[in-house]
PDB file of C-alpha atoms in Angstrom:
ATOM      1  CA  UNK J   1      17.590  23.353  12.325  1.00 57.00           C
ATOM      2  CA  UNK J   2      18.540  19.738  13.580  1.00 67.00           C
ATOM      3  CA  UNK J   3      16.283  16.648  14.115  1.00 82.00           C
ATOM      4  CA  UNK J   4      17.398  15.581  17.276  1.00 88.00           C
ATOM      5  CA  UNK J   5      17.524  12.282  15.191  1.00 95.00           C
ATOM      6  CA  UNK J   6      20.747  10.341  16.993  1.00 96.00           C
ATOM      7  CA  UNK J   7      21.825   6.695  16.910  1.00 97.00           C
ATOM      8  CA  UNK J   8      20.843   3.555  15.237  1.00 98.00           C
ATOM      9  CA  UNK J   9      17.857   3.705  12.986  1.00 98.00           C
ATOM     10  CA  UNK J  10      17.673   0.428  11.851  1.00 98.00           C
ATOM     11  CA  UNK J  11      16.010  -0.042   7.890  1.00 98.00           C
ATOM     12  CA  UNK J  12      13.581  -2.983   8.998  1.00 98.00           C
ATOM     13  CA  UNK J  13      12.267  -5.481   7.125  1.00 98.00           C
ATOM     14  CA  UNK J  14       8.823  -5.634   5.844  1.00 98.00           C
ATOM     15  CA  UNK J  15       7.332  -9.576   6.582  1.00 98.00           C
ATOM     16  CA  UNK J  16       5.726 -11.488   3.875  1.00 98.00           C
ATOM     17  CA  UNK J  17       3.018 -15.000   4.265  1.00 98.00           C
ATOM     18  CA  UNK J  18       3.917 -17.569   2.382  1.00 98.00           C
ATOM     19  CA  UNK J  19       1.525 -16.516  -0.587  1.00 98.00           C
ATOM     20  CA  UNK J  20       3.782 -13.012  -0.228  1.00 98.00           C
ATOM     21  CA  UNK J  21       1.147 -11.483   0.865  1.00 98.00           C
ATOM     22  CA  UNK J  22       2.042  -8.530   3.696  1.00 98.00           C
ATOM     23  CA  UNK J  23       2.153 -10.483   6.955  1.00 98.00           C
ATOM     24  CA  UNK J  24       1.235  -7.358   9.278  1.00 98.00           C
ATOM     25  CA  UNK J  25       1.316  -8.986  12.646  1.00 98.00           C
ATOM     26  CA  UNK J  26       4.945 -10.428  11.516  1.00 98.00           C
ATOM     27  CA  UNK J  27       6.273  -6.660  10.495  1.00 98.00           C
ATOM     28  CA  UNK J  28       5.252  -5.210  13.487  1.00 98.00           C
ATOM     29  CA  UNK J  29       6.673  -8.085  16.058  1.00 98.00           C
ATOM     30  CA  UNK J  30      10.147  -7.140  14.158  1.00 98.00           C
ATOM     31  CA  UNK J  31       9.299  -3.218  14.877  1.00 98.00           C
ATOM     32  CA  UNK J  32       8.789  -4.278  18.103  1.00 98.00           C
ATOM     33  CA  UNK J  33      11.348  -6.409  18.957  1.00 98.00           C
ATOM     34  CA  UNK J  34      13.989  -4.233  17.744  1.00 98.00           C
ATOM     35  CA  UNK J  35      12.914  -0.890  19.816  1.00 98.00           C
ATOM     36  CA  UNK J  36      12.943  -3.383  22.815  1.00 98.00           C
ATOM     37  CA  UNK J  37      16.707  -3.978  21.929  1.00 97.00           C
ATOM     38  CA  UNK J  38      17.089  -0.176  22.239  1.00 97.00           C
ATOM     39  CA  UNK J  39      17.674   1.297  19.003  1.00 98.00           C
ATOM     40  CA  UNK J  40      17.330   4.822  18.309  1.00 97.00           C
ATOM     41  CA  UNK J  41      14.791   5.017  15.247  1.00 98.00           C
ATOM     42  CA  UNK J  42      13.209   2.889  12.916  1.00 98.00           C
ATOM     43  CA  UNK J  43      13.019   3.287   9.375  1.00 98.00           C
ATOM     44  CA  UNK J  44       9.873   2.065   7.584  1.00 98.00           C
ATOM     45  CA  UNK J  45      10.088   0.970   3.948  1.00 98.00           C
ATOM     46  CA  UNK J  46      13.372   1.773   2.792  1.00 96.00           C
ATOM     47  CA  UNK J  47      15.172  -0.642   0.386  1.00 95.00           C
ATOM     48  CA  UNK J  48      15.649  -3.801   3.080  1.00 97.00           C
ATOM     49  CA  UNK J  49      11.633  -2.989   3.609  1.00 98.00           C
ATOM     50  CA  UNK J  50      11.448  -3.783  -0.074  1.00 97.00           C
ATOM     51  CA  UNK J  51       9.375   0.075  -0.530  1.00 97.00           C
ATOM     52  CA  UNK J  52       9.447  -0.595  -4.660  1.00 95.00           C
ATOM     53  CA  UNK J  53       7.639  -3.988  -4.048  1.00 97.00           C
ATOM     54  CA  UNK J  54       4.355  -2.149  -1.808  1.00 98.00           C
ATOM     55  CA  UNK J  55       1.668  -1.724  -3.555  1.00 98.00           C
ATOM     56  CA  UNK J  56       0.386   2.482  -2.428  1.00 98.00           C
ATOM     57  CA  UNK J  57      -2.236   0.805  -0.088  1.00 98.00           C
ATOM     58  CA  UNK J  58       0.280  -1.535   1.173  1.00 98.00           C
ATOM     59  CA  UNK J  59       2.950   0.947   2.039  1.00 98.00           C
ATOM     60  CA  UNK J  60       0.116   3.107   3.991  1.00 98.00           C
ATOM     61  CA  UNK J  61      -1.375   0.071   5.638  1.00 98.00           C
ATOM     62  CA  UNK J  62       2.531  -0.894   6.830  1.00 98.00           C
ATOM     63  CA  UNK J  63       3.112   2.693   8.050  1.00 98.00           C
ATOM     64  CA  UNK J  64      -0.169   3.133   9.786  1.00 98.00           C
ATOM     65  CA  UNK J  65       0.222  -0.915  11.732  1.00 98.00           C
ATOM     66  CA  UNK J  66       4.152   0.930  12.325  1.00 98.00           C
ATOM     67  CA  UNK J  67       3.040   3.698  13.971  1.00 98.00           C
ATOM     68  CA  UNK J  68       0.901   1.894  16.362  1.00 98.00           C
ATOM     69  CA  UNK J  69       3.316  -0.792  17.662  1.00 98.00           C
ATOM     70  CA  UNK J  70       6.323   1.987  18.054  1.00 98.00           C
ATOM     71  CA  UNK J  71       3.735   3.972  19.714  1.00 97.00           C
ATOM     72  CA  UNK J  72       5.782   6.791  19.916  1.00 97.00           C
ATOM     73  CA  UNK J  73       8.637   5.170  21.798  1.00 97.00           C
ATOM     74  CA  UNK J  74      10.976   6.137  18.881  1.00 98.00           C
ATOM     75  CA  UNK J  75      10.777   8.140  16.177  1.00 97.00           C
ATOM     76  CA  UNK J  76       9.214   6.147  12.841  1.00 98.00           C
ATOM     77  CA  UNK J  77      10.753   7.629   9.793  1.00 98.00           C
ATOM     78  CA  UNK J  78       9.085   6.668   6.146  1.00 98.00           C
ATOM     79  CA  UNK J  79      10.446   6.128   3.130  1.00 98.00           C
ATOM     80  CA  UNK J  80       9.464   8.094   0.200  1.00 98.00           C
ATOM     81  CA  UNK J  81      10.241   6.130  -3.306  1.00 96.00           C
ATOM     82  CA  UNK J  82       7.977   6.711  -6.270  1.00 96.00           C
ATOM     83  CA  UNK J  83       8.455   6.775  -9.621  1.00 94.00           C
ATOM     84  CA  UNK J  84       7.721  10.665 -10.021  1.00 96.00           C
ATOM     85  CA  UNK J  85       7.350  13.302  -8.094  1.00 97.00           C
ATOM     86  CA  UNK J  86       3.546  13.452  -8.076  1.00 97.00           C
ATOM     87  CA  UNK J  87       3.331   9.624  -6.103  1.00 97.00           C
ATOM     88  CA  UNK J  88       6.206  11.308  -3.757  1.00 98.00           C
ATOM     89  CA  UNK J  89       4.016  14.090  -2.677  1.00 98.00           C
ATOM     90  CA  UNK J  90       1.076  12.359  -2.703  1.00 98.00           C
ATOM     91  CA  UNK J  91       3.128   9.637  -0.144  1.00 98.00           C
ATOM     92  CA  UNK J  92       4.774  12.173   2.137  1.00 98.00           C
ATOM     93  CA  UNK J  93       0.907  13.940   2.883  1.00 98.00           C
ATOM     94  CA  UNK J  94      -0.725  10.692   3.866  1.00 98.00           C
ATOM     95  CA  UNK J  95       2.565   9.723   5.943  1.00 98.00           C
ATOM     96  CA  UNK J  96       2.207  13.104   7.508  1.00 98.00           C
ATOM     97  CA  UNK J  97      -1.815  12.014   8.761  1.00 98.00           C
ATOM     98  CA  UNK J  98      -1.130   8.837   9.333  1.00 98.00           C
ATOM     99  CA  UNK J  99       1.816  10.325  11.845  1.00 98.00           C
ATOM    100  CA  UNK J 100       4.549   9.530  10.753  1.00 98.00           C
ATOM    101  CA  UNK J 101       7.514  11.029  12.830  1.00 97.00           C
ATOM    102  CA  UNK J 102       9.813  12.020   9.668  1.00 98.00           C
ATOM    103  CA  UNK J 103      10.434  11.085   5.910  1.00 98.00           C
ATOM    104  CA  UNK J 104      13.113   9.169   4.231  1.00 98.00           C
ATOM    105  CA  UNK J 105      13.361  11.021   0.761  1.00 98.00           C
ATOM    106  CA  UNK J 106      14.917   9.400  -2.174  1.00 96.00           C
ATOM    107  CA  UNK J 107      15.076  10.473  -6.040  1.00 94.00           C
ATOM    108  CA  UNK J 108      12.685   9.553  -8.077  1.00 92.00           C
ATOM    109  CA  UNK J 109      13.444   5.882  -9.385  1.00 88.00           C
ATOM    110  CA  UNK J 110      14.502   4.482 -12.555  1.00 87.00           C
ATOM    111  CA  UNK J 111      14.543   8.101 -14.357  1.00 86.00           C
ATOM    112  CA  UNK J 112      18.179   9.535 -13.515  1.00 89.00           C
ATOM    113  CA  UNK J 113      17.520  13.394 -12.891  1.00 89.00           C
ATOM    114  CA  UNK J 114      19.900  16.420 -13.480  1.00 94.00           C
ATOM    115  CA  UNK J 115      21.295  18.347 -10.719  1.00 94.00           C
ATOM    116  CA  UNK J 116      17.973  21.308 -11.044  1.00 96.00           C
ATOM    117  CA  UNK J 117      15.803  17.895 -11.231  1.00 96.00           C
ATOM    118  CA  UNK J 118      16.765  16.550  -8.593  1.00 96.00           C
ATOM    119  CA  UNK J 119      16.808  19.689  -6.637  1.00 97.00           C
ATOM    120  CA  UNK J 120      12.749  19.992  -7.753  1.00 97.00           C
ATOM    121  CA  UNK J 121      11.744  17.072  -6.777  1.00 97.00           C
ATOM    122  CA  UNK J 122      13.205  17.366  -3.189  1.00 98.00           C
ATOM    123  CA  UNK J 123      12.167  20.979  -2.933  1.00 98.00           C
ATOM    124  CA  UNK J 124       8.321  20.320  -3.793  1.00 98.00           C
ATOM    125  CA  UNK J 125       7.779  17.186  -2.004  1.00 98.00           C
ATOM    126  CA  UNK J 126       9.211  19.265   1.399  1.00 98.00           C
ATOM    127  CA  UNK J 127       6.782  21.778   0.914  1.00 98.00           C
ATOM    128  CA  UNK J 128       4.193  19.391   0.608  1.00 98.00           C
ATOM    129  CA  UNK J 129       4.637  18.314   4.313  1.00 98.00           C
ATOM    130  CA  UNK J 130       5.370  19.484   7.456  1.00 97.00           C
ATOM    131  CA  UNK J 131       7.777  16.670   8.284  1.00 98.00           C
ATOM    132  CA  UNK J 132      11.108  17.057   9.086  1.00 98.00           C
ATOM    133  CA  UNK J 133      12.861  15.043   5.740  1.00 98.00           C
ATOM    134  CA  UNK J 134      16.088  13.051   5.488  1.00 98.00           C
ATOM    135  CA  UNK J 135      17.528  12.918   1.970  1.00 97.00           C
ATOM    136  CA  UNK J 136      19.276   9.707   0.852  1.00 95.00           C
ATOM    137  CA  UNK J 137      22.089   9.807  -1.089  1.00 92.00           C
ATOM    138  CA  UNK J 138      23.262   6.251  -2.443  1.00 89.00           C
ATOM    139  CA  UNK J 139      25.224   7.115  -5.669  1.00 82.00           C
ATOM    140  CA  UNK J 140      26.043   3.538  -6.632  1.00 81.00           C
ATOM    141  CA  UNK J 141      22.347   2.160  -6.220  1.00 75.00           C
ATOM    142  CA  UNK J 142      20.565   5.220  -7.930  1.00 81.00           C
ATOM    143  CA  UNK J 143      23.266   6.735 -10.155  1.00 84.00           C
ATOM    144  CA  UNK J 144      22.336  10.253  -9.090  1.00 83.00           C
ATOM    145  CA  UNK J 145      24.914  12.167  -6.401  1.00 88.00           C
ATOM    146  CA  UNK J 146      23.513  14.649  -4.351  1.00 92.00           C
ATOM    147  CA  UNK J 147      26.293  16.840  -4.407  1.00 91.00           C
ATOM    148  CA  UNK J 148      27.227  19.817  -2.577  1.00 94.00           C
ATOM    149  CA  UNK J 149      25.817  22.016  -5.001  1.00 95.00           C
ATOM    150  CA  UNK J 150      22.218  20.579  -4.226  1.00 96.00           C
ATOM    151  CA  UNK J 151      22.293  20.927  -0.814  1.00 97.00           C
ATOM    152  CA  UNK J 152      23.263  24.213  -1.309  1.00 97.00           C
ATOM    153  CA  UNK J 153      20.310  24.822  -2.715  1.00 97.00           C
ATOM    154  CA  UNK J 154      17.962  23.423  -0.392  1.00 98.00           C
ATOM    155  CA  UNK J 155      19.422  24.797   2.576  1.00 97.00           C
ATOM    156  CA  UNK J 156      17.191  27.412   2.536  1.00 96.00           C
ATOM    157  CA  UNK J 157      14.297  24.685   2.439  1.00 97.00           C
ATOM    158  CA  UNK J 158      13.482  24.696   6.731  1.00 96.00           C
ATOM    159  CA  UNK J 159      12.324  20.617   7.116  1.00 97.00           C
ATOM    160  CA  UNK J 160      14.932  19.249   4.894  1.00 98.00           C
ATOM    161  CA  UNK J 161      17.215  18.442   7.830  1.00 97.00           C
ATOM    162  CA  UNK J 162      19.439  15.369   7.412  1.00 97.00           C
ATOM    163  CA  UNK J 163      21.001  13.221   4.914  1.00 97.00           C
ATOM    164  CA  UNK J 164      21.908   9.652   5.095  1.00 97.00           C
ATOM    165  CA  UNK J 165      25.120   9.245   2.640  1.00 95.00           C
ATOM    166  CA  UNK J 166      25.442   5.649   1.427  1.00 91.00           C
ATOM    167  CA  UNK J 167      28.175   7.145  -1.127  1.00 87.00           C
ATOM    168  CA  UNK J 168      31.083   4.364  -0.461  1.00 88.00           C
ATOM    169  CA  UNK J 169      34.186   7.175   0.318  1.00 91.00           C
ATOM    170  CA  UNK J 170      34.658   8.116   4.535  1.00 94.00           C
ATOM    171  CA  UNK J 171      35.650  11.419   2.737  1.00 94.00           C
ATOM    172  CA  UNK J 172      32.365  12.622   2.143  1.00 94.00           C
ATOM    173  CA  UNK J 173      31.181  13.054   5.866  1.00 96.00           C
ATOM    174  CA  UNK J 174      34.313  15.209   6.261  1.00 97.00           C
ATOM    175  CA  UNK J 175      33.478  17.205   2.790  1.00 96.00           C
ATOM    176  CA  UNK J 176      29.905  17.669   3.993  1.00 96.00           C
ATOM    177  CA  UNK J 177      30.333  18.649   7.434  1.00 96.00           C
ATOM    178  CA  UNK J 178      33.197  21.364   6.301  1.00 97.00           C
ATOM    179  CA  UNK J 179      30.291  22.564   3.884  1.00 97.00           C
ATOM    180  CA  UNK J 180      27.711  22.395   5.479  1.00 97.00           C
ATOM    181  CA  UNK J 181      28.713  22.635   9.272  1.00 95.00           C
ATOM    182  CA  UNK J 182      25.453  21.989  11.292  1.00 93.00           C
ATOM    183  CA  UNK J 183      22.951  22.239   9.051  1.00 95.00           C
ATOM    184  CA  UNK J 184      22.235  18.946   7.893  1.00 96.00           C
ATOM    185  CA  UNK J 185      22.501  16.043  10.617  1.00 96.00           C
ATOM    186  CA  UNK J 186      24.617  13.005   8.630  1.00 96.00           C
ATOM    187  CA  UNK J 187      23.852   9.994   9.424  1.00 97.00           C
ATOM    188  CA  UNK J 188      25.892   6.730   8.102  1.00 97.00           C
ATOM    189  CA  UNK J 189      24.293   4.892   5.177  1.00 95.00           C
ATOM    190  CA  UNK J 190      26.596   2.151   4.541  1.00 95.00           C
ATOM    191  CA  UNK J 191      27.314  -0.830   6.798  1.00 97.00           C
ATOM    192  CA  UNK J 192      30.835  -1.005   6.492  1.00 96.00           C
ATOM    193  CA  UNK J 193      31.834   2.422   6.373  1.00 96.00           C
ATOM    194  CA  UNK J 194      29.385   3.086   9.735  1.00 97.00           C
ATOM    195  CA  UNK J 195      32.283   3.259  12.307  1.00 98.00           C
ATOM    196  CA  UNK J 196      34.168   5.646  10.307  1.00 97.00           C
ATOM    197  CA  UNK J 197      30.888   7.896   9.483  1.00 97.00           C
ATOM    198  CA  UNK J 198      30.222   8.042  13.578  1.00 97.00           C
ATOM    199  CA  UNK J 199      34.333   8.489  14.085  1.00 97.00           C
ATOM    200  CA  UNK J 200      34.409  11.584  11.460  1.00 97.00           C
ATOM    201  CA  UNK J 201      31.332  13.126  12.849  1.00 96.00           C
ATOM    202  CA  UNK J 202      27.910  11.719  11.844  1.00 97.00           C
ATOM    203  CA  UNK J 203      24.961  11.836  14.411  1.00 96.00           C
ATOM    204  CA  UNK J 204      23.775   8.318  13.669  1.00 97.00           C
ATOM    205  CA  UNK J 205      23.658   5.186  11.329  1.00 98.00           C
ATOM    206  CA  UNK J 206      20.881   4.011   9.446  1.00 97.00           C
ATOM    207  CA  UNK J 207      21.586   0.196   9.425  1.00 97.00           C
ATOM    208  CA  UNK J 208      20.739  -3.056   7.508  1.00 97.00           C
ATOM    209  CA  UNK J 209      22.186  -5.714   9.690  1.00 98.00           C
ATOM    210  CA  UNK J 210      21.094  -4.494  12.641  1.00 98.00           C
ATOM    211  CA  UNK J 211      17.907  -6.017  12.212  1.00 98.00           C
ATOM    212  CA  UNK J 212      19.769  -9.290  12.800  1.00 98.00           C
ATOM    213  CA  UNK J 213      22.135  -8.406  15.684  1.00 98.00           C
ATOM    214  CA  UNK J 214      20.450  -5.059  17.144  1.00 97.00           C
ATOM    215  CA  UNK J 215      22.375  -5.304  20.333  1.00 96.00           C
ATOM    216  CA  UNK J 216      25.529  -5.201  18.995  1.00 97.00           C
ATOM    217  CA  UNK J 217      25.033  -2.501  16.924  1.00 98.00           C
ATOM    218  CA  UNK J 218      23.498  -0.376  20.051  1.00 97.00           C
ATOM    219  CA  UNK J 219      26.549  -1.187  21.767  1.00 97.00           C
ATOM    220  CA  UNK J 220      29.031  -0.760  18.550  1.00 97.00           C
ATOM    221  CA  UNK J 221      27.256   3.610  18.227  1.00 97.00           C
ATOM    222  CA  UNK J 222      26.996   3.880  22.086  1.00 97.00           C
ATOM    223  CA  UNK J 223      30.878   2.914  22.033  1.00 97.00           C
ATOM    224  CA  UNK J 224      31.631   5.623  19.250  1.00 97.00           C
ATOM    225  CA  UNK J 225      29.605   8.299  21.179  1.00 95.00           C
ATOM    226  CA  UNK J 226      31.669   7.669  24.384  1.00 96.00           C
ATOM    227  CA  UNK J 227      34.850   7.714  22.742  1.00 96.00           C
ATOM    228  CA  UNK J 228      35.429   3.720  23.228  1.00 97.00           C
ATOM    229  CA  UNK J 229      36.976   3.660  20.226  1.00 97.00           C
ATOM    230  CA  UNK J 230      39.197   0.478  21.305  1.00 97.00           C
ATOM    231  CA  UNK J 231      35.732  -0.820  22.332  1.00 96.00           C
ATOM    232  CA  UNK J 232      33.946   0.292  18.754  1.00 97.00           C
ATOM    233  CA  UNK J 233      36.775  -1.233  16.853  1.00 97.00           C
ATOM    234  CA  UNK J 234      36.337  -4.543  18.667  1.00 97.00           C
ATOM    235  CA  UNK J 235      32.353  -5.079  17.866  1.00 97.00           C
ATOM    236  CA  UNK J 236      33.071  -3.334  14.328  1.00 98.00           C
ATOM    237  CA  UNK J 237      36.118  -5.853  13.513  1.00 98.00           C
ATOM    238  CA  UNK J 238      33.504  -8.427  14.526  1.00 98.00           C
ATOM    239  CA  UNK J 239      30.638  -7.119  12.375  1.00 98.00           C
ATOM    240  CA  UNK J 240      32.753  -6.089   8.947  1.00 98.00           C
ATOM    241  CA  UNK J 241      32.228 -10.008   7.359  1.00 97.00           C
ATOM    242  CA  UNK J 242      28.432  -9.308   8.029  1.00 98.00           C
ATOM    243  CA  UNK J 243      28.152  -5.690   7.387  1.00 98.00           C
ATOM    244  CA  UNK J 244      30.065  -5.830   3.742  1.00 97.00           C
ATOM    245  CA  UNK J 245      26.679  -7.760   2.801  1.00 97.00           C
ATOM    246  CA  UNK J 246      24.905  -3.995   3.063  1.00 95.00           C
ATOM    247  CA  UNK J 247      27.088  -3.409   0.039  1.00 92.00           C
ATOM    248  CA  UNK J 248      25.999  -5.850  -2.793  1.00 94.00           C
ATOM    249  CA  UNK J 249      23.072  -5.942  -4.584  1.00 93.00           C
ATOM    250  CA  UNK J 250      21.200  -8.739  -2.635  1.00 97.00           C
ATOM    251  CA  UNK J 251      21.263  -7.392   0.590  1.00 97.00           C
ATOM    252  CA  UNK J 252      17.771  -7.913   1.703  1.00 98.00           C
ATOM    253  CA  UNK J 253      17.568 -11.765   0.757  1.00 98.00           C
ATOM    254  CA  UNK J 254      20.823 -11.080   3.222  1.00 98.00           C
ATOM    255  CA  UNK J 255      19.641  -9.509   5.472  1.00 98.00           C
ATOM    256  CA  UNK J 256      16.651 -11.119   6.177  1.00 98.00           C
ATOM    257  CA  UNK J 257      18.009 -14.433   5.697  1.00 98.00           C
ATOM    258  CA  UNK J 258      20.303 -13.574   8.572  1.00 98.00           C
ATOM    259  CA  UNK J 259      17.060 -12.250  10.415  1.00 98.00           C
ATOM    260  CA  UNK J 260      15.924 -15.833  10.201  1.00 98.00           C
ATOM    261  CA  UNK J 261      18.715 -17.916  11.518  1.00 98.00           C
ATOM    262  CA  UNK J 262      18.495 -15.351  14.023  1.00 98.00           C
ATOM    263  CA  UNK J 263      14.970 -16.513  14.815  1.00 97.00           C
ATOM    264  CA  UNK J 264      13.947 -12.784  14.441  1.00 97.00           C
ATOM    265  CA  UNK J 265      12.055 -12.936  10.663  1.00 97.00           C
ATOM    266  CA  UNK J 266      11.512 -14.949   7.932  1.00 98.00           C
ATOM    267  CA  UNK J 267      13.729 -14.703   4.644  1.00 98.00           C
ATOM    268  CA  UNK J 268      10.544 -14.398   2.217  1.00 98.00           C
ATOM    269  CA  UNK J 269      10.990 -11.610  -0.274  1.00 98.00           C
ATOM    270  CA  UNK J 270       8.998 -10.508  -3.337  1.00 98.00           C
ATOM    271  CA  UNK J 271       9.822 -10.863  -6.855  1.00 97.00           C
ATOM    272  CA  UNK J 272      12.190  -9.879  -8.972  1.00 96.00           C
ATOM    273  CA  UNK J 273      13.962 -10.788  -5.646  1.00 97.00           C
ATOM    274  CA  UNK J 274      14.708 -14.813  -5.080  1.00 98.00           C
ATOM    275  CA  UNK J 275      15.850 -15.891  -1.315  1.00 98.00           C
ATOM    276  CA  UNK J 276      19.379 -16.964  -1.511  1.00 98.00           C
ATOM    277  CA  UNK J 277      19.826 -20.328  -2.963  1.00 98.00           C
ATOM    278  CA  UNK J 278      22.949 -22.774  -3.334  1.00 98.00           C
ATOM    279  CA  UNK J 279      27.055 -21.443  -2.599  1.00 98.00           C
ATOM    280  CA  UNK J 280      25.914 -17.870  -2.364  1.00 98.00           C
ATOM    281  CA  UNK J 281      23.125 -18.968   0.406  1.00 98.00           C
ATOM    282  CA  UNK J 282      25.646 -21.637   2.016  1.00 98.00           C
ATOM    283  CA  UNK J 283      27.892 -19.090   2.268  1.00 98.00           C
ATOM    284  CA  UNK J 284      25.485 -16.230   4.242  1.00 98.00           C
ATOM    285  CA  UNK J 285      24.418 -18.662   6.287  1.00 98.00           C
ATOM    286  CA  UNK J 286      27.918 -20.022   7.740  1.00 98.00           C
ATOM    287  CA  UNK J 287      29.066 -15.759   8.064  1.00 98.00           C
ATOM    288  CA  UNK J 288      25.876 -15.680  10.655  1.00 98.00           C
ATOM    289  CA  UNK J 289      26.503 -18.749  12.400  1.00 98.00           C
ATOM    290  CA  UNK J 290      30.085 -17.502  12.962  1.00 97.00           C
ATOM    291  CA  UNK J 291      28.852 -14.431  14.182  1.00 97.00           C
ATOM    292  CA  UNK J 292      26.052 -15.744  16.272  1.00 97.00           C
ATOM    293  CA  UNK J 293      29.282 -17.623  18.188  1.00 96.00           C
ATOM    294  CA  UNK J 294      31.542 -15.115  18.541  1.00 96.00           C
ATOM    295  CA  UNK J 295      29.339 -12.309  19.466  1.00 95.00           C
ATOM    296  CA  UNK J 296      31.212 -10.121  21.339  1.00 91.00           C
ATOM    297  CA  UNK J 297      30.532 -10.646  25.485  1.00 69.00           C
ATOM    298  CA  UNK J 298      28.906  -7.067  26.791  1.00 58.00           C
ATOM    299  CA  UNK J 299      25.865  -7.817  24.314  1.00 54.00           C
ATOM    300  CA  UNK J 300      25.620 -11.886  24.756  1.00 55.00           C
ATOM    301  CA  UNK J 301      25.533 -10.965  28.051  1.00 60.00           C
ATOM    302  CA  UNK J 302      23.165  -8.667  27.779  1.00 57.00           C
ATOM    303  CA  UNK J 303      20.560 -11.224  25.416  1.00 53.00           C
TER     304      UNK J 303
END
C-alpha cells in the first residue's frame, strides 16, 4: 500500500520576473539545482510555490516545464489546492497526463469542511486519478484536522497513501502510526518538529528551508535514517533558528528571501504577499548569514 516515497521532498519555490510574471526558466533551474543536491522528491506548488497565487494555466504550465527538467530523476509530486472540489478534480486529471509522479492533496480552501466533508472531497478527487495521493494535514494554517476518524475512512480508498502532518505536537506521528500502522507513509510537515517526526517514525520530510540549504538537510534525514542521532542533533541544533521560520505566517517571503542570499532564487512573491521589508527583513537576513558561516563541515565540504 506504500509509496516508496522516502526522504527530503523539498516544497520549492515557484520564480517570478520582475513584472511577477512566472519566470519558467528560473523555476526549473531551482528544480534542478536542488535534485543535483540529492534530495529525495520535489514538491510542485505547495504553499512556498505560492499554488493559491497560479492562475489554472499557470499551475499546468509550471507542472508540465517540472516534469521535464526532473525528468524522472525523482519523483514530482503536485499540489492540489482549489477552492472546491470540482477545480480539485479537474487539477489532479490534467496532473495525471501531464505525468505527474503523485499528488499533494489539501482541503478545499477558505470554506472550513466537517469531518464527512472533508472525507468527500478527498474520497472523489482519489477516484478521479490514478495517482498515488498524499493528504496534508496543517491544522493551524487551514483550521480543519484530519483526524483519525477520517483516515479511517479512507483507508479503504487504494491511492490515498501518505500524509504529511504539519499539526505542531511530535505526538501525532506516534498517535498515527499506533492507528494506522503501515498504511499511510508519514512524512514530516513542519520544519522544526522534522527531526523528531524522522526520530518517532516518519518515512520522510517535506521541507521549506531546504530550498536554501539542501545539503544540509540531505545530510540532517540521511543522519536520522542511520541512526546518527548525535550527528542529526548537531545539523538540527544548527538549523532550528532557520527552520522555526516554516512556522509563521510569512514563510515564503522567508524562505525565498533566504533562497536569495543563498544565490539560489530570487525573493519576488505575488500579492497579497510583500518581500520582507525593514526589522523583520534585517532580521531574516542576519539568521542566514549566520547560518551560511557556521554550516556544519560534512556538507561545506561537500559544496
Amino acid at each position: 500500500m506504500t509509496t516508496g516515497w522516502k526522504g527530503v521532498f523539498p516544497a520549492v519555490t515557484t520564480q517570478f520576473n520582475e513584472d511577477l510574471s512566472v519566470d519558467l526558466a528560473a523555476t526549473q533551474r531551482v528544480q534542478d539545482a536542488l535534485v543535483n543536491d540529492g534530495v529525495n522528491g520535489l514538491i510542485v506548488m505547495g504553499t512556498c510555490g505560492e499554488n493559491n497565487s497560479l492562475d489554472p494555466e499557470e499551475k499546468r504550465t509550471i507542472l508540465k516545464a517540472a516534469v521535464e527538467v526532473v525528468n524522472g530523476r525523482v519523483p514530482v509530486v503536485t499540489g492540489v489546492s482549489e477552492f472546491d472540489t470540482r477545480r480539485a478534480v479537474a487539477y489532479a486529471r490534467d496532473a495525471e497526463k501531464l505525468g505527474a509522479d503523485g499528488l499533494m492533496l489539501l482541503p478545499a480552501m477558505v470554506y472550513v469542511p466537517k469531518p464527512e466533508e472533508l472525507i468527500a472531497h478527498f474520497r472523489t478527487v482519489a477516484e478521479a486519478t490514478s495517482l498515488p495521493i498524499m493528504l496534508y494535514n496543517n491544522p493551524p494554517a487551514y483550521r480543519v484536522n484530519i483526524g483519525a476518524d477520517v483516515l479511517q475512512a479512507l483507508a479503504e480508498v487504494p491511492n490515498i497513501k501518505a500524509v504529511k502532518e504539519s499539526a505542531p505536537d511530535p505526538r501525532r506521528f506516534t498517535d498515527l502510526i499506533n492507528a494506522f500502522g503501515d498504511r499511510f507513509d508519514i512524512f514530516a510537515g513542519l520544519d522544526d518538529v522534522a527531526l523528531e517526526g524522522l526520530m518517532l517514525g516518519a518515512k520522510g520530510w517535506v521541507s521549506g528551508l531546504t530550498s536554501a540549504f539542501p545539503q544540509e538537510s540531505v545530510e540532517l534525514v540521511a543522519a536520522a535514517e542511520r541512526g546518527d542521532w548525535e550527528e542529526a542533533r548537531r545539523i538540527y541544533r544548527w538549523f532550528m533558528p532557520l527552520l522555526h521560520l516554516d512556522a509563521e505566517h510569512d514563510l515564503v517571503q522567508s524562505i525565498k528571501l533566504a533562497e536569495q542570499i543563498m544565490g539560489r532564487g530570487s525573493e519576488r512573491v505575488r500579492m497579497p504577499r510583500l518581500p520582507l521589508s525593514g526589522a523583520r527583513r534585517a532580521e531574516v537576513t542576519a539568521m542566514v548569514e549566520k547560518a551560511a558561516a557556521t554550516r556544519p563541515s560534512k556538507a561545506r565540504q561537500a559544496a
